[in-house]
PDB file of C-alpha atoms in Angstrom:
ATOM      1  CA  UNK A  26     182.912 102.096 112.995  1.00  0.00           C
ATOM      2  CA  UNK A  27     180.329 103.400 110.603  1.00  0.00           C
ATOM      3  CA  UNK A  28     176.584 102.832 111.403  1.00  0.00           C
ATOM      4  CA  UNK A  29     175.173 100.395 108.546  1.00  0.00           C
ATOM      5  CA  UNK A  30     171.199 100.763 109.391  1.00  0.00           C
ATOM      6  CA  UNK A  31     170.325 102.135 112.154  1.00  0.00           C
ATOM      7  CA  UNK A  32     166.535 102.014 111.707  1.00  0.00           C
ATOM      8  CA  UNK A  33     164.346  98.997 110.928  1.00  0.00           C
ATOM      9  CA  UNK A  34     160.514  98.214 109.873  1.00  0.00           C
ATOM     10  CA  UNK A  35     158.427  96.551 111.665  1.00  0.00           C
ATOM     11  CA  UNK A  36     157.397  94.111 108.771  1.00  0.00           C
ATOM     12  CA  UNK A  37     159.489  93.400 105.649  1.00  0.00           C
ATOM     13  CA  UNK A  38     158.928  93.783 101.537  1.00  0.00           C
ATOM     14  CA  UNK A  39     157.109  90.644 101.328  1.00  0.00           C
ATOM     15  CA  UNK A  40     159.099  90.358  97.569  1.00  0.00           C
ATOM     16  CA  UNK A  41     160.996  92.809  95.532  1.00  0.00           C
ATOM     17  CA  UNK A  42     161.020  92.038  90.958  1.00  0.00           C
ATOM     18  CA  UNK A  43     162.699  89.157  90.108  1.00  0.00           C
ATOM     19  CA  UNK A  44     162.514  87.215  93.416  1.00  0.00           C
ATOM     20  CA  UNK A  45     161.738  83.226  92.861  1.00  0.00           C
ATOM     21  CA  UNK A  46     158.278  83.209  94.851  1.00  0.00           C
ATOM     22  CA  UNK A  47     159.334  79.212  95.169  1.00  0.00           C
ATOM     23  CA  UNK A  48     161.280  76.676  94.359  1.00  0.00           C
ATOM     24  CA  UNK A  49     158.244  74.149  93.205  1.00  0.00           C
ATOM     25  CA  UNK A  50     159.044  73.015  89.946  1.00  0.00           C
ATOM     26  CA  UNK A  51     161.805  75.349  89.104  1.00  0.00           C
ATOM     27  CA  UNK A  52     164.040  75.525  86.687  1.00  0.00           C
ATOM     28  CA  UNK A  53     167.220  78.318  85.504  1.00  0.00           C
ATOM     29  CA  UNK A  54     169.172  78.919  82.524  1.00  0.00           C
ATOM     30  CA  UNK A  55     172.073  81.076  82.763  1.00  0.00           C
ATOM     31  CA  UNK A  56     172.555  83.332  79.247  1.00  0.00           C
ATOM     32  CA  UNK A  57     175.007  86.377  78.776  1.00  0.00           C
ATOM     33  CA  UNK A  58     173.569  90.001  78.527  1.00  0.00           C
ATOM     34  CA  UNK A  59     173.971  91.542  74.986  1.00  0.00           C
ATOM     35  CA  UNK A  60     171.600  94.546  75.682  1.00  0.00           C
ATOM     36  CA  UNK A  61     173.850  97.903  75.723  1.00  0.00           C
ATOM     37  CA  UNK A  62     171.892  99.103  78.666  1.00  0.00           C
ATOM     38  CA  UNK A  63     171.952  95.765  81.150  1.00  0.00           C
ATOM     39  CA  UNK A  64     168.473  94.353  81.881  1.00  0.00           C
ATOM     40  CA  UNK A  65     166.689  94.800  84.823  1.00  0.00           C
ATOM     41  CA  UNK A  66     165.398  92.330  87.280  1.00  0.00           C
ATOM     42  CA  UNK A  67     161.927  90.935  86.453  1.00  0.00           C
ATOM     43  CA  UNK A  68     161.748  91.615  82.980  1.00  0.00           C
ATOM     44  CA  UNK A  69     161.539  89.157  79.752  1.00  0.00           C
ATOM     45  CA  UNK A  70     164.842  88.549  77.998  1.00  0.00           C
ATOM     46  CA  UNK A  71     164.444  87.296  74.364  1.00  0.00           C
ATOM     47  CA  UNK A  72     167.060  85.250  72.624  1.00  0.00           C
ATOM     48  CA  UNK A  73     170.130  87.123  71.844  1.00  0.00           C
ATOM     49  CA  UNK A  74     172.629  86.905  68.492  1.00  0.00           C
ATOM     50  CA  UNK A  75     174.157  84.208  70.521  1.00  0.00           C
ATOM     51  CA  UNK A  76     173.261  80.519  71.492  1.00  0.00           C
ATOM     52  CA  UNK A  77     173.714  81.944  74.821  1.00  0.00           C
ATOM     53  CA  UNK A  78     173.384  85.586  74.253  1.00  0.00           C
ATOM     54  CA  UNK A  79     170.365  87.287  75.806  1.00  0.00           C
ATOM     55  CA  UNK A  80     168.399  90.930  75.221  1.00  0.00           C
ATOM     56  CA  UNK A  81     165.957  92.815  77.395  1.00  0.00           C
ATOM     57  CA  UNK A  82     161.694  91.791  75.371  1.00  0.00           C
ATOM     58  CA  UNK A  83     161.683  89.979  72.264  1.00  0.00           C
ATOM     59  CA  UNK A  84     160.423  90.780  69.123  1.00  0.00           C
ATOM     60  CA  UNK A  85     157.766  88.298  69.316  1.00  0.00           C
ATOM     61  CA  UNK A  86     156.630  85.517  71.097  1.00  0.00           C
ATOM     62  CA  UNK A  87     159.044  83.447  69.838  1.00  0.00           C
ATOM     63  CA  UNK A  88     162.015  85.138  70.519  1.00  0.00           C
ATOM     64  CA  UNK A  89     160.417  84.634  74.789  1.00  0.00           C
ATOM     65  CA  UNK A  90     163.248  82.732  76.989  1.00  0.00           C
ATOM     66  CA  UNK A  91     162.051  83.468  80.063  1.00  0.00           C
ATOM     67  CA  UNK A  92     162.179  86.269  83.311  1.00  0.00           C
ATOM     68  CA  UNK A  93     165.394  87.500  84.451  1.00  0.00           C
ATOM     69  CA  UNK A  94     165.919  86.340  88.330  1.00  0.00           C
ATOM     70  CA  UNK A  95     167.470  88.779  91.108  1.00  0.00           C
ATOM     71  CA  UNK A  96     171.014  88.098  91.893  1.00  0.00           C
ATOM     72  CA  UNK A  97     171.741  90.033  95.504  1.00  0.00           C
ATOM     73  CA  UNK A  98     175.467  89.990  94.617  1.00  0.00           C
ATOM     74  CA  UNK A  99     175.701  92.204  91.538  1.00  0.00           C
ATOM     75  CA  UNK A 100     177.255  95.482  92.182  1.00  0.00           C
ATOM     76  CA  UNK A 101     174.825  97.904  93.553  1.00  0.00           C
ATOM     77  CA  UNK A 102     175.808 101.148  91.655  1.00  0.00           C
ATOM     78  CA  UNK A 103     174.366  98.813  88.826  1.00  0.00           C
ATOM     79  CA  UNK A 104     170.858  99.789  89.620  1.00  0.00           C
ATOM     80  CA  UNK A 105     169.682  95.934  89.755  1.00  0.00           C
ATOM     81  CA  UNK A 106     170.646  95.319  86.380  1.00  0.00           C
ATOM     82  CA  UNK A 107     172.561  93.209  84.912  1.00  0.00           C
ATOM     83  CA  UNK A 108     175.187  95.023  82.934  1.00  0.00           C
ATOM     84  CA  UNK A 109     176.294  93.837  78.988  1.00  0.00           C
ATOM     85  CA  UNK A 110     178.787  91.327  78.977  1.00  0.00           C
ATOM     86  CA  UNK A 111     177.817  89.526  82.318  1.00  0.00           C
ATOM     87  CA  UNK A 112     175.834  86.427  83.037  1.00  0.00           C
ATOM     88  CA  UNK A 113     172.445  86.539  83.672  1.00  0.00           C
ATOM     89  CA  UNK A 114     170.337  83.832  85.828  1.00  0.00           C
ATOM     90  CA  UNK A 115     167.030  83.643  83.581  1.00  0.00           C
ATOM     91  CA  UNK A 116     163.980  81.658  85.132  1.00  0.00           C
ATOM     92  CA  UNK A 117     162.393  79.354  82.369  1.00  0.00           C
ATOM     93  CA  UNK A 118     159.730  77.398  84.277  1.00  0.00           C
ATOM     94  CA  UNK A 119     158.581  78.358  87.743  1.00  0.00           C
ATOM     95  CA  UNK A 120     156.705  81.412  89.720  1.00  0.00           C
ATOM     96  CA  UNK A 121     158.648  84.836  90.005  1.00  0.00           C
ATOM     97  CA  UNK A 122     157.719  88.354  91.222  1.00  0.00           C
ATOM     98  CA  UNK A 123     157.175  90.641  88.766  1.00  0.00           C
ATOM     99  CA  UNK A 124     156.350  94.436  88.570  1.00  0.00           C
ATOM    100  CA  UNK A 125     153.056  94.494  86.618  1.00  0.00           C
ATOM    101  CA  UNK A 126     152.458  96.845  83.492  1.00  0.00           C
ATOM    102  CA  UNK A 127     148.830  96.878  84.062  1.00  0.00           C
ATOM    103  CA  UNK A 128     146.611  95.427  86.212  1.00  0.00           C
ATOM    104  CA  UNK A 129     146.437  91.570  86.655  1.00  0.00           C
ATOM    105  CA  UNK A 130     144.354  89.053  88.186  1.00  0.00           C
ATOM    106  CA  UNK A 131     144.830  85.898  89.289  1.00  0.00           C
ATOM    107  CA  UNK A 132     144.439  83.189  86.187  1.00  0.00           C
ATOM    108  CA  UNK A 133     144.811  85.753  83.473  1.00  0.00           C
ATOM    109  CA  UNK A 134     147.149  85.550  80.377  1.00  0.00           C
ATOM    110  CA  UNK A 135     150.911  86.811  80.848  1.00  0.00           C
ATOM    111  CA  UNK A 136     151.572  88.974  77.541  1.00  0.00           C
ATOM    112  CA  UNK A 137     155.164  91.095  77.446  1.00  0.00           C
ATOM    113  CA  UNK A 138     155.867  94.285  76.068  1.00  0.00           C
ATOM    114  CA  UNK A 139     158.135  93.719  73.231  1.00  0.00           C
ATOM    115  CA  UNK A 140     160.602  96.736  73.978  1.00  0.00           C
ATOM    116  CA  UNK A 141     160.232  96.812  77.858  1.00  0.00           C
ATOM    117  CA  UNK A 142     160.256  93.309  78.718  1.00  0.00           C
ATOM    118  CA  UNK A 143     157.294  94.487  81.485  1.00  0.00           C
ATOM    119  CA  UNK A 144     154.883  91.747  81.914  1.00  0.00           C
ATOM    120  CA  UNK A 145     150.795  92.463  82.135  1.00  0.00           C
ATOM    121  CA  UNK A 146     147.825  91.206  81.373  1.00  0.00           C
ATOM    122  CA  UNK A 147     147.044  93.481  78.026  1.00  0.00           C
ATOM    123  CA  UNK A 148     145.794  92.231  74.457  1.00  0.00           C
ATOM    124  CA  UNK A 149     148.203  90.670  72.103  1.00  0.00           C
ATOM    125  CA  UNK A 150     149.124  92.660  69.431  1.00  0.00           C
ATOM    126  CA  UNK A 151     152.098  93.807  67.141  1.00  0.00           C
ATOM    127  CA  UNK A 152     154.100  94.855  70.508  1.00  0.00           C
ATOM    128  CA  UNK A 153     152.780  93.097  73.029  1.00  0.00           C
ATOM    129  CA  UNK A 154     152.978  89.204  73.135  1.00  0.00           C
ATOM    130  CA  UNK A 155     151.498  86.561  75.142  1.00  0.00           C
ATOM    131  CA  UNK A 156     153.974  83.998  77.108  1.00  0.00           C
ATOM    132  CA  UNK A 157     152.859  80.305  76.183  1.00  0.00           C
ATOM    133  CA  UNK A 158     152.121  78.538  79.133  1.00  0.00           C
ATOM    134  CA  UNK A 159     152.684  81.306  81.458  1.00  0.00           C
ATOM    135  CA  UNK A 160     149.821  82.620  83.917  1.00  0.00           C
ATOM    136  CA  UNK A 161     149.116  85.282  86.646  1.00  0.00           C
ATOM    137  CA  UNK A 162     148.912  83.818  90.179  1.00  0.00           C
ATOM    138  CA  UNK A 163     148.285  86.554  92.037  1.00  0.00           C
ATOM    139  CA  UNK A 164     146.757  89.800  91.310  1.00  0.00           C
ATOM    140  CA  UNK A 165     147.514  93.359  91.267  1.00  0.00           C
ATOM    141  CA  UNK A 166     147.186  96.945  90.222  1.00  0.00           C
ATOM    142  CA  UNK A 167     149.451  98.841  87.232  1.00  0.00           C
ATOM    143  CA  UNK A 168     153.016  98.893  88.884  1.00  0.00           C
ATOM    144  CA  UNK A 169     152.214  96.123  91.303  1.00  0.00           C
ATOM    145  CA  UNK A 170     153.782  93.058  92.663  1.00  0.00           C
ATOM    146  CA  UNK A 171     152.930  89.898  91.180  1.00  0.00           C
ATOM    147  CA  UNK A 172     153.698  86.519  90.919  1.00  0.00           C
ATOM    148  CA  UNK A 173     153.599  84.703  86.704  1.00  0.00           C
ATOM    149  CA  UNK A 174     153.844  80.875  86.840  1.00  0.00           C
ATOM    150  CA  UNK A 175     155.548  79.952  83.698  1.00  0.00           C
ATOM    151  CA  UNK A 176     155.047  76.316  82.035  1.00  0.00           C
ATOM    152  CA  UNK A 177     157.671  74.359  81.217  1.00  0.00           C
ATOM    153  CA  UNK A 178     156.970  74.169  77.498  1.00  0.00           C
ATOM    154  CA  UNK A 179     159.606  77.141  77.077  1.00  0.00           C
ATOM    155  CA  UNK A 180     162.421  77.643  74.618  1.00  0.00           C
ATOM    156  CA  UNK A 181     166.118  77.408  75.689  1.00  0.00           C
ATOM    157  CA  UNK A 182     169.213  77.070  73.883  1.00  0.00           C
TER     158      UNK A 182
END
């Protein structure tokens, strides 16, 4: 039989993008991926052409439906992405890891980058776009783990 691991850390990731930090006042949405590409886990997916349809940023704040959520049984020669076509588990209220675009503190607004979906702490402007509601509760450095609380006065379909 083929060895599956045979060498181990002595502590563990503590989180990994797109991991629910916890389950206090949670809530999902599940939406189908219309990006060409997949989205990745952690990022902001924006209302797609669909009622359900979903794309990787948003074209303004508007467009925000909430963080794509880690699924740990998606095929792995995906690259943790969801791929076009498939469903996609999409946290709309509730504290997820994230992989920081810049560095955030604790308390600070959430803002996306339109294209990227990548979630900092920058200034609003005509690409990046702050998340209403939404707030940084942990901090960390650019390309970081980090954990965004977002409100529950979100959009959904």
């Amino acid at each position: 039989m083929a060895v599956v691991q045979n060498s181990y850390s002595e502590t563990i990731r503590p989180a990994v993008a797109g991991m629910v930090a916890n389950l206090t006042s949670s809530d999902a949405d599940t939406r189908i991926v219309e990006t060409a590409a997949g989205i990745g886990f952690g990022l902001v997916v924006g209302q797609g052409a669909g009622a359900r349809g979903a794309v990787l940023g948003a074209a303004a704040a508007a467009g925000f439906v909430g963080i794509s959520i880690r699924d740990v049984v998606l095929d792995p020669t995906d690259g943790d992405t969801y791929p076009r076509g498939a469903g996609i588990a999409v946290l709309t209220e509730g504290d997820i890891w994230v992989v920081t675009g810049g560095a955030v503190a604790a308390g600070d607004t959430v803002v996306f980058e339109a294209a990227t979906g990548i979630l900092s702490s920058l200034p609003a402007d005509a690409t990046h776009f702050a998340v209403a509601g939404a707030r940084w509760m942990t901090a960390a450095g650019n390309g970081g783990l980090a954990v965004v609380r977002l409100g529950g006065a979100l959009p959904s379909a």
